[in-house]
Coordinates of C-alpha atoms in Angstrom, one line a residue:
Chain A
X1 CA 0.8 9.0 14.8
X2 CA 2.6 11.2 16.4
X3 CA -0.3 12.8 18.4
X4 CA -0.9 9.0 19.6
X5 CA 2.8 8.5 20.5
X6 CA 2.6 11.6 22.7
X7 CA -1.0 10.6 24.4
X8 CA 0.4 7.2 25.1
X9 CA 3.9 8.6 26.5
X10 CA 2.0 11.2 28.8
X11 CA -0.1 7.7 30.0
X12 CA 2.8 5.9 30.7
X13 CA 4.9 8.7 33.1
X14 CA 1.8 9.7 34.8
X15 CA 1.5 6.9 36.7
X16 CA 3.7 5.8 39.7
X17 CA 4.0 2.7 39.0
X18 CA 5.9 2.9 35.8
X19 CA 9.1 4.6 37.6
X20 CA 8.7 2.2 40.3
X21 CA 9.3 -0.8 38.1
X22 CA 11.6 0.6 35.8
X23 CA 14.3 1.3 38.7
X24 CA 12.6 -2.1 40.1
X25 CA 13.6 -3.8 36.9
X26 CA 17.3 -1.9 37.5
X27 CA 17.9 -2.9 40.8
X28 CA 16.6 -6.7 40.4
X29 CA 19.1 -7.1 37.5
X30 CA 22.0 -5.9 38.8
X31 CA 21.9 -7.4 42.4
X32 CA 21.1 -10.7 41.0
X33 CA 24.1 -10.6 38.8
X34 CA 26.0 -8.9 41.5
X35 CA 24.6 -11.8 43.9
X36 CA 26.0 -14.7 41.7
X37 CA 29.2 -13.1 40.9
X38 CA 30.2 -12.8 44.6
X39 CA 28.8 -16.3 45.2
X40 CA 30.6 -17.9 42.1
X41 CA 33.9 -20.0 42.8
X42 CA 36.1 -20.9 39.7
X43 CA 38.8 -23.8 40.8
X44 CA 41.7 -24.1 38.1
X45 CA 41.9 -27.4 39.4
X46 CA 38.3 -28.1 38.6
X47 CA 37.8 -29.9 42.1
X48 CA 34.3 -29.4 43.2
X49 CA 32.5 -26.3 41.9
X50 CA 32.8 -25.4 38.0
X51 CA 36.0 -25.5 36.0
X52 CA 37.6 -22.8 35.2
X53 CA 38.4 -23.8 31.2
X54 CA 35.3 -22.5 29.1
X55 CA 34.0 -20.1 31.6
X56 CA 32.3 -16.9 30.0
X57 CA 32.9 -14.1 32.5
X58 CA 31.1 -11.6 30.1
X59 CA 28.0 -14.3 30.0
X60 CA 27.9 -14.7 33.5
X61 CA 28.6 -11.1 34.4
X62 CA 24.7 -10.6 32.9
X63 CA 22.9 -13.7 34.1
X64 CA 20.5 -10.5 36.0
X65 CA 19.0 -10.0 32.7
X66 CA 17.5 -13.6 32.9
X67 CA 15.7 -12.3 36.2
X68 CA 15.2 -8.4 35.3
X69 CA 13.2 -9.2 32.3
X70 CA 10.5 -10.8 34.2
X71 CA 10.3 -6.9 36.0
X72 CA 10.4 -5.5 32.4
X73 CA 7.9 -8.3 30.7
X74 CA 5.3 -7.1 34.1
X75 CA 5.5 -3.0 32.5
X76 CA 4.6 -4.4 29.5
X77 CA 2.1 -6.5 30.0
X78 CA 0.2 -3.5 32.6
X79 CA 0.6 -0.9 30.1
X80 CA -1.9 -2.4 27.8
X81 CA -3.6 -4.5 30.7
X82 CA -4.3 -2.3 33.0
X83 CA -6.6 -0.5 30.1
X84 CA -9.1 -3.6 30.4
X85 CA -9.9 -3.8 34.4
X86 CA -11.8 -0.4 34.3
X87 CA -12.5 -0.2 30.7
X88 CA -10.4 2.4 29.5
X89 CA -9.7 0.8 26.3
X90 CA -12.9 2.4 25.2
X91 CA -11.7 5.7 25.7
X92 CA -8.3 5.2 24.7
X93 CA -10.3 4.3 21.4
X94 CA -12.1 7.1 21.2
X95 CA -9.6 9.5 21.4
X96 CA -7.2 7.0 18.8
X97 CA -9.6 5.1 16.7
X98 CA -7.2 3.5 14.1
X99 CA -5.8 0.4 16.6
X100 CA -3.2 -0.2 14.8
X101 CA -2.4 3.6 15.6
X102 CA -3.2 2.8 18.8
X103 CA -0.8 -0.4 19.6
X104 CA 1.8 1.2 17.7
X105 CA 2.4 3.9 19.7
X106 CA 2.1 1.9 22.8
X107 CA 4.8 -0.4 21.4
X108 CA 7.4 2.5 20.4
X109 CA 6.6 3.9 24.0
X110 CA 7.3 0.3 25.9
X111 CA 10.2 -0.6 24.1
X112 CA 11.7 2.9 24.7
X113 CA 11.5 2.5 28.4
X114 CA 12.7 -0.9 28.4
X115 CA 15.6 0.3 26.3
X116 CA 16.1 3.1 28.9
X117 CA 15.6 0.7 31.8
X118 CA 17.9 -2.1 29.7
X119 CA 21.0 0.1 29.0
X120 CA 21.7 1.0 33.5
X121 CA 20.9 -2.2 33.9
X122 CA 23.4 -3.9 31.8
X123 CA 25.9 -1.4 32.8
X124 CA 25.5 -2.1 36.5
X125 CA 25.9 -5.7 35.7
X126 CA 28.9 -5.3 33.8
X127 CA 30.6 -3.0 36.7
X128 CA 29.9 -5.7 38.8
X129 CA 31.3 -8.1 37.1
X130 CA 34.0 -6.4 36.5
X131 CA 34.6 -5.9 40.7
X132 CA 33.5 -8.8 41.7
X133 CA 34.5 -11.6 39.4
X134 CA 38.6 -11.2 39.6
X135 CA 37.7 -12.7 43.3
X136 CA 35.7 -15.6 41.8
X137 CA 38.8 -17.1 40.1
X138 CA 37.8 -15.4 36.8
X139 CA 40.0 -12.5 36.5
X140 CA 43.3 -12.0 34.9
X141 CA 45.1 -14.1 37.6
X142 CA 43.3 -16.7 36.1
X143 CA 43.9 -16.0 32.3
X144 CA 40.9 -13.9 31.9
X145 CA 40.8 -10.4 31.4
X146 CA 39.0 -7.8 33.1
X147 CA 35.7 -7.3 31.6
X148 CA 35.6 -4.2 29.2
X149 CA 33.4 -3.0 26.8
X150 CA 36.6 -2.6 24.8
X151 CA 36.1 -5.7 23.6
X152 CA 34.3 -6.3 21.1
X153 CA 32.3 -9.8 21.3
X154 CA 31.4 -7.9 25.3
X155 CA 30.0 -5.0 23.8
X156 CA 27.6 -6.5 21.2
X157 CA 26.6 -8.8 24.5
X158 CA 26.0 -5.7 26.6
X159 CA 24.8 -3.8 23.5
X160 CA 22.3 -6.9 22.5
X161 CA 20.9 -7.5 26.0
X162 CA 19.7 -4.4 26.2
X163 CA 18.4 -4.8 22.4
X164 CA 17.1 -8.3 24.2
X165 CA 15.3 -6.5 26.7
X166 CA 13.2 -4.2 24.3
X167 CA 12.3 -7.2 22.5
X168 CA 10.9 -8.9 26.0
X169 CA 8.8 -5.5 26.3
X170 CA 7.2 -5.9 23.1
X171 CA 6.6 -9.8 22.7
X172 CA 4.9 -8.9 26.6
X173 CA 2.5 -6.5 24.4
X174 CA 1.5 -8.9 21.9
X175 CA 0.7 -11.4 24.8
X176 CA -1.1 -8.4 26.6
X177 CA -3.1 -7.4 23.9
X178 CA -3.9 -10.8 23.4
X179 CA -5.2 -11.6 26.6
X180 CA -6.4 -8.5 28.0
X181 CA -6.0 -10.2 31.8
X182 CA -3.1 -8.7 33.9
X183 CA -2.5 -12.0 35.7
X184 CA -2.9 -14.2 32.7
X185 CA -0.8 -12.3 30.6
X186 CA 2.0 -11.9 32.6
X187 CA 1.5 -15.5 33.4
X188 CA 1.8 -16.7 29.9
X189 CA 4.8 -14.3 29.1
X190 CA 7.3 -15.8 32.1
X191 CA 5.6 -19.6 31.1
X192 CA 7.0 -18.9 27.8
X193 CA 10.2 -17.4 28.8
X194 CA 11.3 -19.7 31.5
X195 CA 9.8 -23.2 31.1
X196 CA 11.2 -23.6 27.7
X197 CA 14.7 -24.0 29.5
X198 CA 13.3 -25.9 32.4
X199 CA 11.7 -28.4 29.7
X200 CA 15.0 -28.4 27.5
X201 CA 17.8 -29.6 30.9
X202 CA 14.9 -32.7 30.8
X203 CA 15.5 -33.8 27.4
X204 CA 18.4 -34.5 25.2
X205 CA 20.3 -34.5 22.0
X206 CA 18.7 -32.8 19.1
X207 CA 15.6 -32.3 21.1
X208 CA 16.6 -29.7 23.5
X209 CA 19.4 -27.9 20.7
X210 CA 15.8 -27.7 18.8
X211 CA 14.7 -25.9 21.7
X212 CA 17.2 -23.9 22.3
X213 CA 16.6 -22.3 18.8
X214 CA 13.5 -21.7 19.0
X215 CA 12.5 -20.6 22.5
X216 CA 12.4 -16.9 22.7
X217 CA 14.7 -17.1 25.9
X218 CA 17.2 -19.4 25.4
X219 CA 17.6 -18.0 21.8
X220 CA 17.3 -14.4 22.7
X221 CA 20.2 -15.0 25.5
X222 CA 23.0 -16.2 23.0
X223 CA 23.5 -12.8 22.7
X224 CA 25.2 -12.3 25.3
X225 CA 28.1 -15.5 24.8
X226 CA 31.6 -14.4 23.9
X227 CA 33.2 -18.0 24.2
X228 CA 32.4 -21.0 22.3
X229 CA 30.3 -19.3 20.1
X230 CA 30.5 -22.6 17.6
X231 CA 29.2 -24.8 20.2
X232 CA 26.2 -22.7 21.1
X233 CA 23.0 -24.0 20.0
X234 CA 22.1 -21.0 17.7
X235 CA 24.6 -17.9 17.1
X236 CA 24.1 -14.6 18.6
X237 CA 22.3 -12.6 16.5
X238 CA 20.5 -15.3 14.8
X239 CA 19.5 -15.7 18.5
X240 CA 18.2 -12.1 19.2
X241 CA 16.7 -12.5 15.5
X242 CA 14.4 -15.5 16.7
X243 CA 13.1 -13.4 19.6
X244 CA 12.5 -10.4 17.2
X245 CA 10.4 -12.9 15.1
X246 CA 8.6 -13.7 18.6
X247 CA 8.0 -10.3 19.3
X248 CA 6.5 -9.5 15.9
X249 CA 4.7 -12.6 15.8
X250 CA 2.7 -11.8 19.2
X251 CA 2.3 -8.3 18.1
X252 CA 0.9 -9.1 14.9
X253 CA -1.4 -11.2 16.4
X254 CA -2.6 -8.8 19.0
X255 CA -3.1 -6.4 16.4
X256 CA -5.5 -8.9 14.5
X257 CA -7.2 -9.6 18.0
X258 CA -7.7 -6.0 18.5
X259 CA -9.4 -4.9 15.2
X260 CA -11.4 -7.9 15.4
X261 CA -13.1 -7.4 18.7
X262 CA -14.9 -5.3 20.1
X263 CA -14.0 -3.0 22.6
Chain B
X1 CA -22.7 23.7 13.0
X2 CA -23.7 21.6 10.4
X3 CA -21.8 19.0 10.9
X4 CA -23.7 18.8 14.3
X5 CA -25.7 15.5 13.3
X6 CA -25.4 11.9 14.6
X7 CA -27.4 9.7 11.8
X8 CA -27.9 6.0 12.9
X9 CA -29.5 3.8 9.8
X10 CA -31.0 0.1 10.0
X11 CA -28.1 -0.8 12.7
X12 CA -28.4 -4.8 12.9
X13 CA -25.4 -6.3 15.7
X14 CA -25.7 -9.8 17.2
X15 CA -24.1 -11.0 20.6
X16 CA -24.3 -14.8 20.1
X17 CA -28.1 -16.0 19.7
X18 CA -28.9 -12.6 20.8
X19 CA -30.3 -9.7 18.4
X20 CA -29.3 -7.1 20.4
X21 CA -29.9 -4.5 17.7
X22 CA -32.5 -4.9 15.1
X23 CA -32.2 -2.9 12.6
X24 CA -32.4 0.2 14.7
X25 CA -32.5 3.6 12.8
X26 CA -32.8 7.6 14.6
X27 CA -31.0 11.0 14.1
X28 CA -29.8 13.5 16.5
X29 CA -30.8 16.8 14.7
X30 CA -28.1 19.8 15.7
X31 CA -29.2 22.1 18.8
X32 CA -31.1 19.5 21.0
X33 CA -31.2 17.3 23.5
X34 CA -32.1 13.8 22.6
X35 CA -32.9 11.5 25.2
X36 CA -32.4 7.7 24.6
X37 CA -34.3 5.8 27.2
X38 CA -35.5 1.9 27.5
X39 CA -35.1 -1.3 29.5
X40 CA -32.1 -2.6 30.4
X41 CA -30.3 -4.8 27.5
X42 CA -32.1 -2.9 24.7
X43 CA -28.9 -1.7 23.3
X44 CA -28.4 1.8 24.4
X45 CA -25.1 1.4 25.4
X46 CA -24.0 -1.1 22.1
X47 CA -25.8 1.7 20.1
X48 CA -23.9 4.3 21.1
X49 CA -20.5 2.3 21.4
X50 CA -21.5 1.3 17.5
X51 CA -21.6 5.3 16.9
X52 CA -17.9 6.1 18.5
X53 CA -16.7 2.4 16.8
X54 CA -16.1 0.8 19.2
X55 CA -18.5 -1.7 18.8
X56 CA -18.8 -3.8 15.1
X57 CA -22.1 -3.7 13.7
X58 CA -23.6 -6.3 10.6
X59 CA -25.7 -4.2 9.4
X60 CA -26.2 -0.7 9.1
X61 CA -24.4 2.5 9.2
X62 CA -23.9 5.4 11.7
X63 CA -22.4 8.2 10.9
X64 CA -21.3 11.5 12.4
X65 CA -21.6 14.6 10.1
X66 CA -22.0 12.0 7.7
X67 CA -19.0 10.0 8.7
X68 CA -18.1 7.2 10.2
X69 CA -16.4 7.9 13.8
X70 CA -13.2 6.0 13.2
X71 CA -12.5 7.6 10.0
X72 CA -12.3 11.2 12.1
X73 CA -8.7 12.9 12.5
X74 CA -8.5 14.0 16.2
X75 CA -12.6 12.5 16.6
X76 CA -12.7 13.8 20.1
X77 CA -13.0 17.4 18.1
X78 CA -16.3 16.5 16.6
X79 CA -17.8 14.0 19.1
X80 CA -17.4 14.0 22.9
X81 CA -18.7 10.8 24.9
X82 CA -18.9 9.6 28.7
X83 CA -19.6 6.4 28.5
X84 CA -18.9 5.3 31.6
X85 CA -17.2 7.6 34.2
X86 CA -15.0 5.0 35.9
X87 CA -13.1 4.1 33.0
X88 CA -9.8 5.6 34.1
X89 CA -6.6 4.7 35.7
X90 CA -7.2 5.0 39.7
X91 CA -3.6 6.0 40.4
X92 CA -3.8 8.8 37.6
X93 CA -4.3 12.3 38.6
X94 CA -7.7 13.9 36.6
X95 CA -5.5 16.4 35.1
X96 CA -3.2 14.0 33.8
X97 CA -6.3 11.9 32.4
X98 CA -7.4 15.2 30.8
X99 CA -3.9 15.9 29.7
X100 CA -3.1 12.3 28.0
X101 CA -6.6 12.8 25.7
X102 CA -5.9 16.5 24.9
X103 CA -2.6 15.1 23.5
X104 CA -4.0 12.8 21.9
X105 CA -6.3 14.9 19.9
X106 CA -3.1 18.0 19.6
X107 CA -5.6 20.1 21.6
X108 CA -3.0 23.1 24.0
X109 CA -2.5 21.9 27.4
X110 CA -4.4 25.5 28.4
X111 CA -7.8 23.6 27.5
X112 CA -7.3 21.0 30.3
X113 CA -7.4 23.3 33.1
X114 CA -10.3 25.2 30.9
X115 CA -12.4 21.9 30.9
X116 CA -11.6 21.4 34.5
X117 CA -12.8 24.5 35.8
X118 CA -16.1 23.9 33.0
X119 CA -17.2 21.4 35.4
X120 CA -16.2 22.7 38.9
X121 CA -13.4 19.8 39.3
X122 CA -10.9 22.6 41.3
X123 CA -8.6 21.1 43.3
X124 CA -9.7 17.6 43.0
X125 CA -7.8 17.9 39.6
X126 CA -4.7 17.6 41.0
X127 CA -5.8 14.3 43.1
X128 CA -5.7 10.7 42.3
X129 CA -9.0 9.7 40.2
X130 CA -9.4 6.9 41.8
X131 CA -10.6 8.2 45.3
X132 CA -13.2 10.4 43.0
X133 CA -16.6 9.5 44.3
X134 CA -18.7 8.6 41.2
X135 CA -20.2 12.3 40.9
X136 CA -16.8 13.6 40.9
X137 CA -16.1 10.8 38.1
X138 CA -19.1 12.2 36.2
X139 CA -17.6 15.5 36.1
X140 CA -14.0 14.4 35.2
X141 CA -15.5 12.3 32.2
X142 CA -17.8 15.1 31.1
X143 CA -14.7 17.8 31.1
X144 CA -12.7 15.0 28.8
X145 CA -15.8 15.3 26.6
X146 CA -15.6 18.8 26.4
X147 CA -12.0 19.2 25.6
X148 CA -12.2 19.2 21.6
X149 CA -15.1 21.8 22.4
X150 CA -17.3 19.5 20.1
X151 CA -20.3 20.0 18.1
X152 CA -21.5 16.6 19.0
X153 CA -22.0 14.9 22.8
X154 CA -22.8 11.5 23.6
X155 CA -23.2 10.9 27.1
X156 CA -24.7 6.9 28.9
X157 CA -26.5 7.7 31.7
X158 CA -24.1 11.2 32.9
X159 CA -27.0 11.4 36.0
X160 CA -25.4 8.0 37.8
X161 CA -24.5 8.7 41.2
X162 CA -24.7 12.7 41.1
X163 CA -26.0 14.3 44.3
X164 CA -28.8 16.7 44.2
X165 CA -26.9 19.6 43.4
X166 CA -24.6 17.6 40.9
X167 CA -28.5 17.2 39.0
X168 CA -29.2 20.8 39.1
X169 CA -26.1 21.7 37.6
X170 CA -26.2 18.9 35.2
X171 CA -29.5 19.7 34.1
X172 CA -28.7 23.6 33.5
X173 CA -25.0 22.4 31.6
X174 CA -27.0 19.9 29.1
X175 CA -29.4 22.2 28.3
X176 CA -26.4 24.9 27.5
X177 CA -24.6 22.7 25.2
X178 CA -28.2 22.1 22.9
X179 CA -28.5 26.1 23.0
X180 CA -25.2 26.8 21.8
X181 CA -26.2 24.7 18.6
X182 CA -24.9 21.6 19.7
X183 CA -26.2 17.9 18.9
X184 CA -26.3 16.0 22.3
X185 CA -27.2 12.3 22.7
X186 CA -28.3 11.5 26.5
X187 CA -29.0 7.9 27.9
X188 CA -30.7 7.9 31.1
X189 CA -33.1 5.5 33.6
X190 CA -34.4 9.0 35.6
X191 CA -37.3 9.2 33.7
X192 CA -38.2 12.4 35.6
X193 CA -34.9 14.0 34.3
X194 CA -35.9 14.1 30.7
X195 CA -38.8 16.4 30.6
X196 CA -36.7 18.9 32.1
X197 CA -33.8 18.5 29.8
X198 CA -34.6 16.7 26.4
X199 CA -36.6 18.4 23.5
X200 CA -36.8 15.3 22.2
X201 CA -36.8 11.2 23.0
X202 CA -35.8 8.2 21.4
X203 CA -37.5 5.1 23.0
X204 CA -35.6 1.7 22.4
X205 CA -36.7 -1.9 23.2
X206 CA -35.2 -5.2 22.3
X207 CA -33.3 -3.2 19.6
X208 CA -35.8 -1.6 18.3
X209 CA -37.0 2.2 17.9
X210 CA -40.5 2.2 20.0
X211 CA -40.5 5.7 19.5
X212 CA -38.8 9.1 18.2
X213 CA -40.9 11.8 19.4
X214 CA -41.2 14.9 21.6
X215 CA -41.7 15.0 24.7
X216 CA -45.0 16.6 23.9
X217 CA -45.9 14.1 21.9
X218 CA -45.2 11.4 23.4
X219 CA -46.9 12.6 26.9
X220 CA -50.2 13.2 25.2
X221 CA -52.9 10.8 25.9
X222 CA -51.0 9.5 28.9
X223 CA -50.9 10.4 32.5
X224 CA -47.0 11.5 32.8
X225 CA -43.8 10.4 30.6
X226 CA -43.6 7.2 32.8
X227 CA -47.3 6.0 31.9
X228 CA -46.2 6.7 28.3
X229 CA -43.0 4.8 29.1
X230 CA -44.1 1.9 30.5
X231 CA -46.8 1.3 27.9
X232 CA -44.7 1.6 25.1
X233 CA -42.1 -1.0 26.4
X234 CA -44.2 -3.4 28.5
X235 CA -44.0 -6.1 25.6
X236 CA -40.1 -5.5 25.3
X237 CA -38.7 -5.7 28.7
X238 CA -36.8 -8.9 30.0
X239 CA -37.9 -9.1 33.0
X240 CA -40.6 -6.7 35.2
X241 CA -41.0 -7.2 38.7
X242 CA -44.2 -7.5 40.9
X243 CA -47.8 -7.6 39.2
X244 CA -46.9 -6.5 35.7
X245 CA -45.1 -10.4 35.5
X246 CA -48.1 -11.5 33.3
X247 CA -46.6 -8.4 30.2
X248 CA -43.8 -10.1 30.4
X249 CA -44.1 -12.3 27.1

């Protein structure tokens, strides 16, 4: 295994275009996040815009991660991809034979980088949020206080979205492995992570708490509430826990998919 | 180099309705150069993806040294393959794509630039593979066969799009590897190629061993290796252009 691990590390940071999108994946993340902090506008009053009562700075300090992971879910999905245009599976699997050897070891490389790429990118958010939103009515002028990883329901958000992004990186190389297609896969992976919640603001009542729970998304990302954690749809690590399920599912089923067919 | 023996048995694989191997059976005997030669779509390439198991087979068994390819710690040490030189990562450097399989099979990092001097790569090494031209890709692919400096090679058509001089030297490096005692396993379409390189042929057709001979052997009674060719698989080809159409069924 661990001669796999190293062949499939040495793949991964001799190419470009890994770098590229992990500081791609960085600076996406934290401009979007810096971008709706600066253009958020909190009224006490509640007068036009949203209302100040219930707001959850640390929440909306890392909406970027909602955008990043799509950058993230793309390194995924080429790193196992990109091995089916040209046909360099088959050489891949003659040097590493045993696929599940194989897969493995890509999966323990991926979701290191996205960890890597995860933990700046959460940080920079949080900085952000931490300049920016005392301007947007949210700061301690308002009753809130300045974001800190001091406290403790804003560290296990920070500490879980980058968690949540590793999880992203390996549910994209189930769905990779899966489909073998670059476009495709990345297509199904961002269908699956963002029309869930585009489907769920259509419906109502139970329906779209039922979907809530279960989309990897929407469940993955109540990890990162520090407010009204009782009237979230699922809690927050029962949240992250459905995406891990997601991510194993996908991966388990690539695995099966790739013993079963031939190179 | 005992070891050095590729044994294919009674290999049966369908694709759909298709048979495309039919119960096919040879042996690559340690310390020569077998060439594997027949139509297109008689199975050379399944065969010899069914060997490095990549491929699934129903029937049959192929083993290297007596075992099976995927059950071979670090397999690139017993068996090197080209199966098809432009299966690599364009923005990759060669060197890296030799350095990412001698990891994989714990092989010292001193062996890539070994392999890439082997086959006169030089400077290119350093380049991006994808702006290789497919002789250069032939030589990258053959130096990542040679990296576990193995007993065995298994190499699909290694002659595609190498210039004159790329032949010569291809010829002469074959016939090296069979005279240092190793097994080597050589597809090819240039007919004209293998009298000068194999000791021995395998002729497939449909999936089926139409011959295992020498060269010798299989030229006598016929007016060159192509006349023998040609009359051994003109009732297995799909399709034959010109006047032979009438052969066809």
């Amino acid at each position: 295994m661990s001669d796999a691990l190293r062949a499939e590390w040495t793949k991964l940071r001799t190419i470009a275009g890994t770098w590229w999108l992990m500081v791609g994946a960085v600076a996406v993340t934290v401009a979007a996040s810096a971008g709706i902090a600066a253009s958020t506008h909190v009224s006490p009053g509640g007068s036009g815009g949203a209302s100040g009562a219930g707001q959850d700075p640390t929440k909306l300090s890392l909406i970027g991660v909602d955008l990043g992971q799509a950058v993230v879910a793309v390194l995924a999905v080429l790193a196992v991809t990109e091995e089916y245009g040209a046909g360099m599976i088959r050489v891949t699997l003659a040097a590493i034979p045993r696929r599940g050897v194989m897969l493995g070891a890509k999966a323990v490389n991926i979701a290191g980088l996205a960890l890597v790429t995860g933990a700046p990118a959460v940080a920079g958010c949080l900085i952000a949020g931490r300049l920016l939103l005392p301007e947007a009515g949210l700061g301690p002028a308002h009753g809130y206080a300045l974001l800190s990883i001091a406290h403790g329901p804003t560290l296990r958000a920070a500490f879980g979205s980058v968690l949540y992004l590793g999880l992203i990186a390996l549910l994209s190389l189930g769905i990779g492995t899966v489909f073998r297609d670059p476009a495709v896969s990345a297509g199904i992976v961002l269908g699956l992570l963002y029309l869930p919640p585009l489907l769920a603001q259509l419906l109502s009542g139970p329906w779209r708490r039922h979907i809530q729970q279960i989309a990897p998304m929407t469940a993955g990302l109540a990890i990162q509430a520090t407010r009204n954690i009782r009237s979230l749809p699922i809690s927050p690590w029962a949240g992250l826990g459905v995406l891990a399920a997601w991510a194993a599912g996908m991966l388990l089923v690539g695995l099966a998919v790739l013993k079963a067919r031939d190179a | 180099m005992s070891e050095a023996r590729i044994e294919v048995d009674g290999l049966r694989k369908r694709f759909g309705q298709t048979l495309a191997l039919d119960g096919l059976s040879f042996t690559v005997a340690p310390g020569t150069v077998t060439g594997f030669v027949g139509p297109n779509g008689a199975g050379k390439s399944t065969t010899m993806r069914v060997i490095l198991g990549l491929d699934s087979i129903e029937e049959g068994t192929a083993l290297i040294g007596g075992r099976p390819y995927a059950r071979l710690t670090h397999p690139m040490r017993h068996v090197g393959s080209l199966l098809d030189a432009s299966a690599l990562q364009p923005s990759r450097s060669g060197r890296n794509h030799l350095l990412w399989i001698a990891h994989s099979q714990r092989l010292p990092v001193s062996r890539v630039d070994e392999v890439a001097e082997l086959v006169g790569l030089g400077k290119a090494a350093r380049r991006k593979a994808g702006g290789y031209s497919l002789g250069m890709r032939q030589r990258l692919g053959i130096a990542a066969a040679m990296l576990g400096d193995p007993p065995i090679l298994i190499m699909d058509e290694p002659f595609n799009g190498m210039d004159p001089e790329g032949i010569i030297w291809m010829r002469g490096f074959l016939r090296g590897l069979a005279a240092e005692g190793r097994a080597v396993l050589v597809s090819s379409h240039l007919l004209g190629e293998l009298p000068d390189v194999a000791d021995h042929v395998v002729v497939i057709g449909r999936g089926r061993v139409l011959a295992d001979a020498t060269i010798e052997e299989l030229t006598a009674g016929a007016s060159s290796l192509e006349d023998a060719y040609l009359r051994l698989t003109s009732g297995a080809v799909e399709y034959r252009s010109g006047t032979d159409g009438e052969q066809r069924r």
